[in-house]
Short mmCIF file of C-alpha atoms and ligand atoms in Angstrom, two decimals:
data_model
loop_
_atom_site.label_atom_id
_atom_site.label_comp_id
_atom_site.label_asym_id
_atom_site.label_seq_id
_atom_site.Cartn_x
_atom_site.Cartn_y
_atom_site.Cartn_z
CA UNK A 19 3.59 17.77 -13.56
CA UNK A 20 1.62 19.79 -10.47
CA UNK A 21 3.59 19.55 -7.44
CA UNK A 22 1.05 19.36 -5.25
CA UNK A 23 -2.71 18.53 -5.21
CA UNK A 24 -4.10 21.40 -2.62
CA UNK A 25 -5.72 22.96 -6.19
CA UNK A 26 -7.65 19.53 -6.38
CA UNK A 27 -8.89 20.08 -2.76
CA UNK A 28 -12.12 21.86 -2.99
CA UNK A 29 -13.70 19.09 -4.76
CA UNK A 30 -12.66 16.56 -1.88
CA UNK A 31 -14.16 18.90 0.81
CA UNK A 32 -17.36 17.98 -0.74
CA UNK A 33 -16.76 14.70 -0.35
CA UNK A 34 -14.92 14.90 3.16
CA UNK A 35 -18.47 15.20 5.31
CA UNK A 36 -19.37 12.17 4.15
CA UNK A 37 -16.32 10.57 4.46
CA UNK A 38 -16.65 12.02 8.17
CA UNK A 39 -20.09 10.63 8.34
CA UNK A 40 -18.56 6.65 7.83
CA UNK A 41 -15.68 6.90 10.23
CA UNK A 42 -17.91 8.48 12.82
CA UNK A 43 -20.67 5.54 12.26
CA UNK A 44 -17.83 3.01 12.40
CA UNK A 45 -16.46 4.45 15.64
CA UNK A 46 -19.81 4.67 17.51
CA UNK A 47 -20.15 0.98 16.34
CA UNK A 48 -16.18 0.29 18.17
CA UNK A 49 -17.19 2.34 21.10
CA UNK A 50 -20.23 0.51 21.49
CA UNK A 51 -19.05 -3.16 20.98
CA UNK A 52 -15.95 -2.04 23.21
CA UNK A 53 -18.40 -0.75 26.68
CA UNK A 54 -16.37 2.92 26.18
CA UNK A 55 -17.97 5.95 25.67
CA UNK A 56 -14.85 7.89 24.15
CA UNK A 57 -12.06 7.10 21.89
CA UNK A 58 -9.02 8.97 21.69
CA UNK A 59 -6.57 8.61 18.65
CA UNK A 60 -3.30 9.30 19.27
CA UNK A 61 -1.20 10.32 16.02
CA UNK A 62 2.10 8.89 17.28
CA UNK A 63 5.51 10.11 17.68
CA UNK A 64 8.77 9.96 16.43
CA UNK A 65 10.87 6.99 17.30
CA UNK A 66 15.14 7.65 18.08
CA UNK A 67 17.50 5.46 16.55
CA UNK A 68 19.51 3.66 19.21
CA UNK A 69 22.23 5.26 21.39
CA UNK A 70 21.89 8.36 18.77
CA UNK A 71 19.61 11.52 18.95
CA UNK A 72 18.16 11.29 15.00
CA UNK A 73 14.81 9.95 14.69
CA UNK A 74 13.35 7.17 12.29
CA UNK A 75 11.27 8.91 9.58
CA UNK A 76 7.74 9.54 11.00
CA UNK A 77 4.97 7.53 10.32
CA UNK A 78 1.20 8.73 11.47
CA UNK A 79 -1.20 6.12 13.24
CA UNK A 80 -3.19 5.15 10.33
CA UNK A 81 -6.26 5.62 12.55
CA UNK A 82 -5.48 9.23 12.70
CA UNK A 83 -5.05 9.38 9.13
CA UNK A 84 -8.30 7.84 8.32
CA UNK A 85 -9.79 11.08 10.36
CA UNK A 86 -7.47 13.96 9.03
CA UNK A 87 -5.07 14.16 5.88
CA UNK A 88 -2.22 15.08 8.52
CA UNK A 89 0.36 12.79 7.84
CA UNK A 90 3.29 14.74 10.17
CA UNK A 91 1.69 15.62 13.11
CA UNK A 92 3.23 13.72 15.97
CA UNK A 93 1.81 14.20 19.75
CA UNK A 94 -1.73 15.38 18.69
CA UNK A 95 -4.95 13.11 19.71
CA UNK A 96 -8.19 12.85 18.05
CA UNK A 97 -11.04 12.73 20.73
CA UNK A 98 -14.27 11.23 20.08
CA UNK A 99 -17.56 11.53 21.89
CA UNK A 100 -20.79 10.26 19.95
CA UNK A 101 -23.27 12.93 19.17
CA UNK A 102 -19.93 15.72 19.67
CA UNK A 103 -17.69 17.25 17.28
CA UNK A 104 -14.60 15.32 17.23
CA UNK A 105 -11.75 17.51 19.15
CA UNK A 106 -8.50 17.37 17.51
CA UNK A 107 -5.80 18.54 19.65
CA UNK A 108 -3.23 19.59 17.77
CA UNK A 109 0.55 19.42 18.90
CA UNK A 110 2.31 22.75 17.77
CA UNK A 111 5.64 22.58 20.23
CA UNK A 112 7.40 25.87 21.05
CA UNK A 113 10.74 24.47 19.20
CA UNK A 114 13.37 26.44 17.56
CA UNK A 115 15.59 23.59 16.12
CA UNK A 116 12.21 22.44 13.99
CA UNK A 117 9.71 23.51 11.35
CA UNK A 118 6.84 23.18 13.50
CA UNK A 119 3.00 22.39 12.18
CA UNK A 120 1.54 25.32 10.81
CA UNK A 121 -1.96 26.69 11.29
CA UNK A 122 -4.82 24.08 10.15
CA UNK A 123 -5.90 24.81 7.45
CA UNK A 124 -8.00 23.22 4.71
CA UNK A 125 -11.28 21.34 3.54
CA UNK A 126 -11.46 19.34 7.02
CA UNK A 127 -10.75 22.03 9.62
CA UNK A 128 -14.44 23.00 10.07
CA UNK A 129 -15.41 19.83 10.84
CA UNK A 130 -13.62 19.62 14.20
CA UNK A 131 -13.25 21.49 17.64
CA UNK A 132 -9.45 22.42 17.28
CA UNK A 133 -7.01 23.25 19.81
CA UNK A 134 -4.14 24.18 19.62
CA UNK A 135 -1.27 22.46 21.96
CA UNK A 136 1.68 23.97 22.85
CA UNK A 137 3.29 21.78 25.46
CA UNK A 138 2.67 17.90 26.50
CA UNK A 139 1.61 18.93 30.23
CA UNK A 140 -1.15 21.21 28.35
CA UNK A 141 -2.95 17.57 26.99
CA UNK A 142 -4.26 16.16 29.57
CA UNK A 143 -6.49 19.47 30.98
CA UNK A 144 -8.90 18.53 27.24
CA UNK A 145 -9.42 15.09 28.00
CA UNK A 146 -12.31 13.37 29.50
CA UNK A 147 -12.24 13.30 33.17
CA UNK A 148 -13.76 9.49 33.11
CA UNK A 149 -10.98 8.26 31.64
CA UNK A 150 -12.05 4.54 32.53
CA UNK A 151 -14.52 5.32 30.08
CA UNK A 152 -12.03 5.83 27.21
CA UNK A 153 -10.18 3.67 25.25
CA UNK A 154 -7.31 5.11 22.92
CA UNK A 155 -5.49 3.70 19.76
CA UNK A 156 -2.27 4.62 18.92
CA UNK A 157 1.09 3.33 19.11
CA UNK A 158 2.02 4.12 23.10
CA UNK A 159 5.34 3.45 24.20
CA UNK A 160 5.66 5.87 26.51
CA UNK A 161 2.33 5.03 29.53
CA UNK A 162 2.94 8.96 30.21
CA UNK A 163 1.43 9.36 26.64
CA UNK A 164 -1.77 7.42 27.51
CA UNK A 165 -2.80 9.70 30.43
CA UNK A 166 -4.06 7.27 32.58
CA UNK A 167 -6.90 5.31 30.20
CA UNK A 168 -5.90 1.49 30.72
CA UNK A 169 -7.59 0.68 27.83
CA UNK A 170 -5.55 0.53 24.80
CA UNK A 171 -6.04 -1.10 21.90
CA UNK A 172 -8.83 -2.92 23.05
CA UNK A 173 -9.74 -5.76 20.09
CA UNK A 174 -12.80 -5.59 20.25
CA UNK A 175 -12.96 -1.58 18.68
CA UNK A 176 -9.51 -2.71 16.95
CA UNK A 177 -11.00 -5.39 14.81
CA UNK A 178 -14.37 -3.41 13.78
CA UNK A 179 -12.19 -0.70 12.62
CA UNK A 180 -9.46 -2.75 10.82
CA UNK A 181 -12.71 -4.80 8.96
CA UNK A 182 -14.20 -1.54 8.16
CA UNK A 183 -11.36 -0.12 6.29
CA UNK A 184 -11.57 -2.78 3.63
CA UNK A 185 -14.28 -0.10 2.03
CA UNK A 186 -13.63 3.13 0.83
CA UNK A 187 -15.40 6.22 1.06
CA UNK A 188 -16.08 8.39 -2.09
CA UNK A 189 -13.36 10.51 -0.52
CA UNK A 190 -11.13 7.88 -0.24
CA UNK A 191 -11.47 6.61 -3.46
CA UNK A 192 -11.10 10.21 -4.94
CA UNK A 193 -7.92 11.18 -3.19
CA UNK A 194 -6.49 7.45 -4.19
CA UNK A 195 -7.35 8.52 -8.13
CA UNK A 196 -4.57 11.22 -7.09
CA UNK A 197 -2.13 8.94 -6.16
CA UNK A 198 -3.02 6.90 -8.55
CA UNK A 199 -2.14 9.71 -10.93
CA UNK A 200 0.33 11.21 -9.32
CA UNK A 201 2.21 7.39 -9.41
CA UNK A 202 1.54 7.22 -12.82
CA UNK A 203 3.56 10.48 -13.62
CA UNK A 204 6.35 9.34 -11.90
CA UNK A 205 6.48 5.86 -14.30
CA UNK A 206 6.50 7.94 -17.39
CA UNK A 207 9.60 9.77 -16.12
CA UNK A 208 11.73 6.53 -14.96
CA UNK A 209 10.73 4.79 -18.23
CA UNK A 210 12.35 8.01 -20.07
CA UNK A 211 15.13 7.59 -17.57
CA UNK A 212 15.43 4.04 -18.37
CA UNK A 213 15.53 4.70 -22.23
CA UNK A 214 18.12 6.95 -21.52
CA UNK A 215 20.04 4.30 -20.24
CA UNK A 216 20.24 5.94 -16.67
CA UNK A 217 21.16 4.13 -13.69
CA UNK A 218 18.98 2.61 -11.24
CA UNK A 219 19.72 5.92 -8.64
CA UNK A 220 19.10 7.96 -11.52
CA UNK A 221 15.70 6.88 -12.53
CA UNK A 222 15.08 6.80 -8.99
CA UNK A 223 15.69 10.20 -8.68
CA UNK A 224 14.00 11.11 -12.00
CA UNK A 225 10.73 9.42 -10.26
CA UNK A 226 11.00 11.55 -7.20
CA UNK A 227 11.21 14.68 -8.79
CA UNK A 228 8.32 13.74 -11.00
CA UNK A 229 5.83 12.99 -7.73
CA UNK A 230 7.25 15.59 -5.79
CA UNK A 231 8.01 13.27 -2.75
CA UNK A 232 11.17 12.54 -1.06
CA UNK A 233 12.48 9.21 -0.31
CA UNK A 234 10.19 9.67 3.23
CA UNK A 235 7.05 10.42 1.81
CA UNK A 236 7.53 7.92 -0.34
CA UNK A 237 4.68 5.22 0.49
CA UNK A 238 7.16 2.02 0.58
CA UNK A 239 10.77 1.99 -0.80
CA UNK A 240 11.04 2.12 -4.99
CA UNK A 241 12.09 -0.58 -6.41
CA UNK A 242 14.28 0.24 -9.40
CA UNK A 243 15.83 -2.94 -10.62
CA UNK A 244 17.77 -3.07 -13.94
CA UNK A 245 18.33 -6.31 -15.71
CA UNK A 246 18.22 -9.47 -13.27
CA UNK A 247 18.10 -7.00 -10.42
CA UNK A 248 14.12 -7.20 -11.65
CA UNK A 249 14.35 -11.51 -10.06
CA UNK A 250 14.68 -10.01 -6.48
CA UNK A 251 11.51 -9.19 -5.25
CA UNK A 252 11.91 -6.38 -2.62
CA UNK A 253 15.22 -5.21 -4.51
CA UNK A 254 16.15 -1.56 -2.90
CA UNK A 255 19.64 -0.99 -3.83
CA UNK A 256 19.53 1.70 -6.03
CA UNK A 257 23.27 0.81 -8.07
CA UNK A 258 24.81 4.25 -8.58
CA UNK A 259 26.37 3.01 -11.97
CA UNK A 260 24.50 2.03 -15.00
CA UNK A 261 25.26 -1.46 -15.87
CA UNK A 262 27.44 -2.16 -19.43
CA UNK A 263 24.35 -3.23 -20.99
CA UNK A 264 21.14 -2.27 -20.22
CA UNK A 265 18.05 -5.02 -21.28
CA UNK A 266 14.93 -4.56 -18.77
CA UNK A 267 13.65 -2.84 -15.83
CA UNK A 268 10.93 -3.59 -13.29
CA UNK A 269 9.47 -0.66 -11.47
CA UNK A 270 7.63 -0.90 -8.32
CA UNK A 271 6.60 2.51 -7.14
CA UNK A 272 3.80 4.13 -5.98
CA UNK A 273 2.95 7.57 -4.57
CA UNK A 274 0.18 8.63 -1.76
CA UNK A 275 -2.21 12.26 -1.64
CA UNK A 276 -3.30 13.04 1.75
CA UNK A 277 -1.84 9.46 3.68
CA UNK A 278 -3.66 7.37 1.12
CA UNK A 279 -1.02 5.59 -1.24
CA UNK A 280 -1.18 3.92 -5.05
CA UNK A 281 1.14 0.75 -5.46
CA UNK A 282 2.00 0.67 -9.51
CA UNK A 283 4.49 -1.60 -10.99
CA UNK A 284 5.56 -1.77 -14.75
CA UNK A 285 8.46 -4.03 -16.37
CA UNK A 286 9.81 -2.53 -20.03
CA UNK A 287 12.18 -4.31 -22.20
CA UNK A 288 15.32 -2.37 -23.79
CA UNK A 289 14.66 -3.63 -27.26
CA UNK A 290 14.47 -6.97 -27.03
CA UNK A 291 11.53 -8.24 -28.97
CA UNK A 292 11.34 -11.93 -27.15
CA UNK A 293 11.29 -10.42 -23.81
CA UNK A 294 8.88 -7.54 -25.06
CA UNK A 295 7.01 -10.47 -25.88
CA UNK A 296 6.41 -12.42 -23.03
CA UNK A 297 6.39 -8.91 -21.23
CA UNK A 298 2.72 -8.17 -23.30
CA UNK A 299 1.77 -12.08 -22.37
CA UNK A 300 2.20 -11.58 -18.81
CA UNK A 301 0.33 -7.64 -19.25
CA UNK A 302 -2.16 -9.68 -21.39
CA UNK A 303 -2.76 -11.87 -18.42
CA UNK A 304 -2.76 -9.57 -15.75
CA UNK A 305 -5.67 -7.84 -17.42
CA UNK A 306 -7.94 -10.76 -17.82
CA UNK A 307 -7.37 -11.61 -13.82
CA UNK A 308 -8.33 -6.98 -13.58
CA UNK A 309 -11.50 -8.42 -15.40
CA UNK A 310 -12.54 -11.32 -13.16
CA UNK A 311 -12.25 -8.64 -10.33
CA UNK A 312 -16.02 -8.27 -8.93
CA UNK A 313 -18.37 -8.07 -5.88
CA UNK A 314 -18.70 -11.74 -4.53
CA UNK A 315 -15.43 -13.41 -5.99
CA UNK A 316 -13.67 -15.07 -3.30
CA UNK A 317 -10.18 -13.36 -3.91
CA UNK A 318 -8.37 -16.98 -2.72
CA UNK A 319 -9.84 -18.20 -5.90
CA UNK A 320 -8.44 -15.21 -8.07
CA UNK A 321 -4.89 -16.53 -6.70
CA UNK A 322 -5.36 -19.89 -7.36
CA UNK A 323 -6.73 -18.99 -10.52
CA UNK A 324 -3.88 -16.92 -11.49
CA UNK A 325 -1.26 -20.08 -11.25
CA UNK A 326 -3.33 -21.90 -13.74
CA UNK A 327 -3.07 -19.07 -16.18
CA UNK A 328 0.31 -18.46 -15.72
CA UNK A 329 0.96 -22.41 -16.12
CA UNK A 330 -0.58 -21.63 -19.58
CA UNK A 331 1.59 -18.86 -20.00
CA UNK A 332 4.79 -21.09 -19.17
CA UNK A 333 3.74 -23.45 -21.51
CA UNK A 334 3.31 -21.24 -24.56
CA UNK A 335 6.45 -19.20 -23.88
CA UNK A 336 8.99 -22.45 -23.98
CA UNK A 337 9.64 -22.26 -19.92
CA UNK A 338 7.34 -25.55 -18.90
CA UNK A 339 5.88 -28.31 -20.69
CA UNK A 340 3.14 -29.91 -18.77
CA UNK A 341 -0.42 -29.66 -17.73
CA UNK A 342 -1.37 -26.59 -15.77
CA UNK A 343 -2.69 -29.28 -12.98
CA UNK A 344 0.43 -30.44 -12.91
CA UNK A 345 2.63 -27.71 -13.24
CA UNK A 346 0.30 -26.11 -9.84
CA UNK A 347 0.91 -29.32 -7.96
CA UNK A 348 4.38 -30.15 -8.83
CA UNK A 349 5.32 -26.38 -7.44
CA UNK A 350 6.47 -25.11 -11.18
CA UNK A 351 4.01 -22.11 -11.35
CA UNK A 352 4.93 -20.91 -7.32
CA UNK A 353 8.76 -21.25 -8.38
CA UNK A 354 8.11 -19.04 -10.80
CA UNK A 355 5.51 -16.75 -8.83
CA UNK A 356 6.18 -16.67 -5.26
CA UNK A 357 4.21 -13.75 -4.23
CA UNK A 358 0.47 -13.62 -3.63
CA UNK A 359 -1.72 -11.76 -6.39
CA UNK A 360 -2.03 -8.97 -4.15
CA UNK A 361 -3.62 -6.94 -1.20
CA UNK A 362 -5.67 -4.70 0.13
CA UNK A 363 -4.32 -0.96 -0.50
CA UNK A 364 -5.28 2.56 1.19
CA UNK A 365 -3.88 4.29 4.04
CA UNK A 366 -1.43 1.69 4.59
CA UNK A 367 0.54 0.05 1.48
CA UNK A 368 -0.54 -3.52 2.62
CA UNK A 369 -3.92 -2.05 4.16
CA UNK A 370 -5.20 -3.76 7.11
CA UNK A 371 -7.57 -6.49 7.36
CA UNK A 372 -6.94 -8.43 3.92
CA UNK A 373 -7.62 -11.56 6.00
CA UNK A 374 -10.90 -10.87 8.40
CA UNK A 375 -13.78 -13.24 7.82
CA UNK A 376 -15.72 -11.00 10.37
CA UNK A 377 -15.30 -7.72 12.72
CA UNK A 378 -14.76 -9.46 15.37
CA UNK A 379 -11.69 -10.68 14.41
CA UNK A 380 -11.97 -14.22 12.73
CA UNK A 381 -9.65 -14.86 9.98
CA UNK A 382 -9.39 -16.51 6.52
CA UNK A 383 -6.12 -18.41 6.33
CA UNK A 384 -4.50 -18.27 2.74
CA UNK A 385 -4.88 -21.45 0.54
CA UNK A 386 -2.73 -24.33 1.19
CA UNK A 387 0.95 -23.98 -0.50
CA UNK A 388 -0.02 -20.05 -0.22
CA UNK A 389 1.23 -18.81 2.24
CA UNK A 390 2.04 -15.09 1.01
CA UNK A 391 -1.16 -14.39 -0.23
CA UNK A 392 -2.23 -11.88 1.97
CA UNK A 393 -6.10 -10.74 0.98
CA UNK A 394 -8.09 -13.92 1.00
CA UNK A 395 -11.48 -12.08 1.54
CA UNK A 396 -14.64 -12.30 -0.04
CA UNK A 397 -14.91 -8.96 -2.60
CA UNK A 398 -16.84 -6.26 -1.58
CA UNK A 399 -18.01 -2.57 -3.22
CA UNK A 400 -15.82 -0.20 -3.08
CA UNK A 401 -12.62 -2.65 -1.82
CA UNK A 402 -9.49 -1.28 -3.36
CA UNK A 403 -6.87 -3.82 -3.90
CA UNK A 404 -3.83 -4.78 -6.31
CA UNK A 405 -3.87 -6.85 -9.28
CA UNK A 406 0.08 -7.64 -9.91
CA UNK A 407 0.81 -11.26 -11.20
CA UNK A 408 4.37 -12.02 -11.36
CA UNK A 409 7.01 -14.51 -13.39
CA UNK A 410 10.36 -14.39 -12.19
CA UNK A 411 14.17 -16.18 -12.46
CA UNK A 412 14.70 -16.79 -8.58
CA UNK A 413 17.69 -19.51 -9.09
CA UNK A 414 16.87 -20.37 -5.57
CA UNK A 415 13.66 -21.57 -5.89
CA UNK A 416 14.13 -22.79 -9.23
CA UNK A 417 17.23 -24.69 -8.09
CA UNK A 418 14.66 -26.34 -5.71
CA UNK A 419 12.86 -28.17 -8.33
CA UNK A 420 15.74 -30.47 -9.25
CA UNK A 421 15.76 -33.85 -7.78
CA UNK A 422 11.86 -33.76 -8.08
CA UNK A 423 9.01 -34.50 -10.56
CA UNK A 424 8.90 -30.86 -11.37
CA UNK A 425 12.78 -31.06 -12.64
CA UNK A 426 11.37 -32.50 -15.84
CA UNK A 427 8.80 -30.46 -16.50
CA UNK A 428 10.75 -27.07 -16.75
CA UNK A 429 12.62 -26.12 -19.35
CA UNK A 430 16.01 -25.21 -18.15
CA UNK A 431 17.06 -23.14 -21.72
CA UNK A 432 14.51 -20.91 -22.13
CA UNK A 433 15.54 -19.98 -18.18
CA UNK A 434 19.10 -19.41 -18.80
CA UNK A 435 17.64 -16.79 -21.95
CA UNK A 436 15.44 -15.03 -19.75
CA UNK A 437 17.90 -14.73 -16.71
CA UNK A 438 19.61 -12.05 -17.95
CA UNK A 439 15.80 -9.96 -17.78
CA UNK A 440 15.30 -10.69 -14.07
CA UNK A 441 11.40 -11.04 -14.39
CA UNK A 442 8.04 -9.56 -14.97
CA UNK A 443 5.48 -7.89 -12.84
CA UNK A 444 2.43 -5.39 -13.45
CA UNK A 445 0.29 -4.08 -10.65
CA UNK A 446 -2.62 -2.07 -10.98
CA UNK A 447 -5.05 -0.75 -7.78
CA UNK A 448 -8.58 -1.86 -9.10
CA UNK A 449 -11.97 -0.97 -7.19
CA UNK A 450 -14.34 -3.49 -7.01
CA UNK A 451 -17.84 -2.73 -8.10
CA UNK A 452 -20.96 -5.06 -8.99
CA UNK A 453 -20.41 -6.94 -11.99
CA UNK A 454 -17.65 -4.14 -12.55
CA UNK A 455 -14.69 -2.81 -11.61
CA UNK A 456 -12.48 0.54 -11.69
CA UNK A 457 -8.69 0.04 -12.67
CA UNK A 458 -7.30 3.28 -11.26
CA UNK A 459 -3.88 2.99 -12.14
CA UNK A 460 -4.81 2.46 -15.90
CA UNK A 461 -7.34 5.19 -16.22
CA UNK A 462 -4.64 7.58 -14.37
CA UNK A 463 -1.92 6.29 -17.32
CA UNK A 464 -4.62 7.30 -19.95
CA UNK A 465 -5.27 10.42 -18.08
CA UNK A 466 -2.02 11.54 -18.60
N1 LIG B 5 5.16 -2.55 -3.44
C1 LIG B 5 4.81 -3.56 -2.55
C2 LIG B 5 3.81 -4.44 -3.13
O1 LIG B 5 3.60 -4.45 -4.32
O2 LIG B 5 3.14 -5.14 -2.44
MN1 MN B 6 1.44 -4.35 -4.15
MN1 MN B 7 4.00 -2.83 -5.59
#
């Protein structure tokens, strides 16, 4: 496995201009709408835990992402004037207890008026002098850092942005094949970890090694979850020990190139045909919802949609009896699936703007008895979101059902055999395309 992907990066500086060309167009558009004439992007800064002197991990404005694949340069500001070459100036502190930020250098350099920063007090001499005609984005929680410009934030540029991100460039989409891949490579090693019968730290560590990233550049926390560990949704504990007997692990873990992440998750059995069984049901499933995925589908629908499938699944697998009306109104199917179908995914994990009717800010609340779901727009070309139907033994919810009309309808056996598994999820990142659709995560498996 490659350990990085700068041999990959002469074929996305062909794409970068372009990609330059959109973000510019969308932030004349903000500027416009907003009655500001520049935008500066601040990339953000560390933030110190209390009463210590360590920092929190650093995590770049997404903003400043979506200009330049720098994901750890803190202090630096992006400067935009339409019709100029966007200025980046770029924080390199005189600092002897850290690595600083080396020399730019790559496909995007030439694209932008660079300077180099040494100190804070050294910012403010490259900004506009008008500054009530600027408006900057970024994370300020320090007023020294926004030198003056009252503006920040502003909605109106906020919400064009966030609406615009939905779509990705032909660079975007290109660098989130990478992840995509690079994600995938790390699943093949934790399911050889798992087979191994590893612990849940060990296959974690057997996945970081294969992407190359440490637990920080990870893009969200794996979660590694043996056995019924696999019921708890956002389960992060990484057991040191592997359990006495080893019978199924869920994997949610993704990897990012350049800021931009993949989200994968995959659920193997340890032998156990019935489970392996309802595991290639569920996979079965997930791939028919992949195939609905289009331009024009309203992705409330796919949700919806999804319940009534999986009531069918319940049914034919001995865990409900019922109607899949029924089994949707009597709660059965969100017992058993109490996560939305998915989200929007790029720079950010859960990528901004899954709910905007409009750019100026209007949203689309999630259907009734919904409320996780958090994408419920209207598909687009070249949206890249996750496909990742669940079924899970949540005692807790399932508990919930007794007492009502639902009690009756599941059947409480055929939970207490599949407890043991914890549950079932698989999540692919799918483009949408007319009549069409790219799964990215598949075609990086294949690749491999
Ligand atoms: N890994 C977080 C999610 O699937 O949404
Ligand atoms: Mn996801
Ligand atoms: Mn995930």
């Amino acid at each position: 496995m490659k350990s990085d992907y700068t041999d990959k990066n002469s074929s996305l500086g062909s794409l970068y201009g372009d990609h330059l060309e959109t973000i510019t167009a969308r932030h004349d558009h903000a500027l416009e709408q907003a009655g500001a004439s520049h935008v500066l992007i601040y990339s953000g800064n560390p933030k110190v835990a209390f009463l210590d002197d360590h920092y929190y991990p650093f995590k770049a404005n997404p903003h400043f992402v979506s200009w330049v694949p720098l994901t750890r340069l803190p202090f630096s500001y992006l400067i935009y004037t339409p019709g100029e070459a966007p200025v980046l100036l770029y924080f390199q502190p005189q600092d002897y207890w850290h690595v600083v930020p080396g020399t730019p250098d790559g496909y995007w350099t030439r694209h932008f008026d660079i300077r180099i920063v040494n100190a804070i007090e050294d910012i403010a001499a490259h900004l506009p002098k008008q500054r009530e005609k600027c408006i900057v984005i970024g994370e300020i929680d320090d007023e020294a850092m926004a030198f003056g410009i009252e503006r920040v934030n502003p909605n109106t540029a906020i919400n064009i942005l966030h609406y615009a991100r939905g779509i990705k460039t032909d660079y975007e989409l290109a660098v989130m094949r990478l992840a995509a891949e690079r994600g995938a490579a790390g699943h093949r090693a934790a399911e050889a970890a798992f087979r191994e019968g590893r612990s849940e730290f060990d296959i974690h560590r057997s996945y970081c090694e294969a992407v190359s990233h440490t637990d920080e550049e990870l893009p969200y926390g794996n979660i590694v979850a043996l056995n019924e560990h696999g019921a708890v949704l956002h389960y992060t504990d990484l057991d040191r020990a592997s359990p006495a007997v080893t019978v199924s692990f869920l994997i949610d873990a993704g990897a990012q190139v350049h800021g931009y992440a993949s989200d994968i998750t995959r659920t193997y059995s340890f032998g156990d045909m019935r489970f392996q069984g309802l595991i290639d049901r569920i996979d079965r499933m997930q791939q028919e919802i992949v195939a609905k995925v289009e331009v024009g589908v309203d992705y409330r629908d796919l949700h919806v949609n999804t319940h009534r499938m999986l009531a069918e699944v319940l049914v034919d697998t001995e865990l409900a009896k019922g109607d899949p009306d029924t089994l949707l109104e009597t709660g059965v199917t969100s017992a058993f699936f109490p996560h939305g179908l998915g989200h929007l995914l790029g720079i950010q994990v859960h990528d901004v703007g899954g709910f905007m009717e409009n750019e100026s800010g209007t949203t689309i609340d999630p259907p009734s008895g919904h409320p996780f779901l958090r994408l419920t727009r209207v598909l687009e070309q070249n949206m890249v979101l996750t496909i990742e139907p669940g079924l899970y033994v949540i005692d807790m919810l399932l508990e919930n059902l007794r007492g009502t009309p639902a009690e009756k309808l599941v059947k409480w056996d055929t939970i207490d055999w599949l407890r043991p598994f914890g549950g079932i999820r698989i999540e692919d990142d799918v483009r949408v395309l007319v009549n069409d659709r790219e799964n990215l995560t598949r075609d990086a498996f294949a690749l491999l």
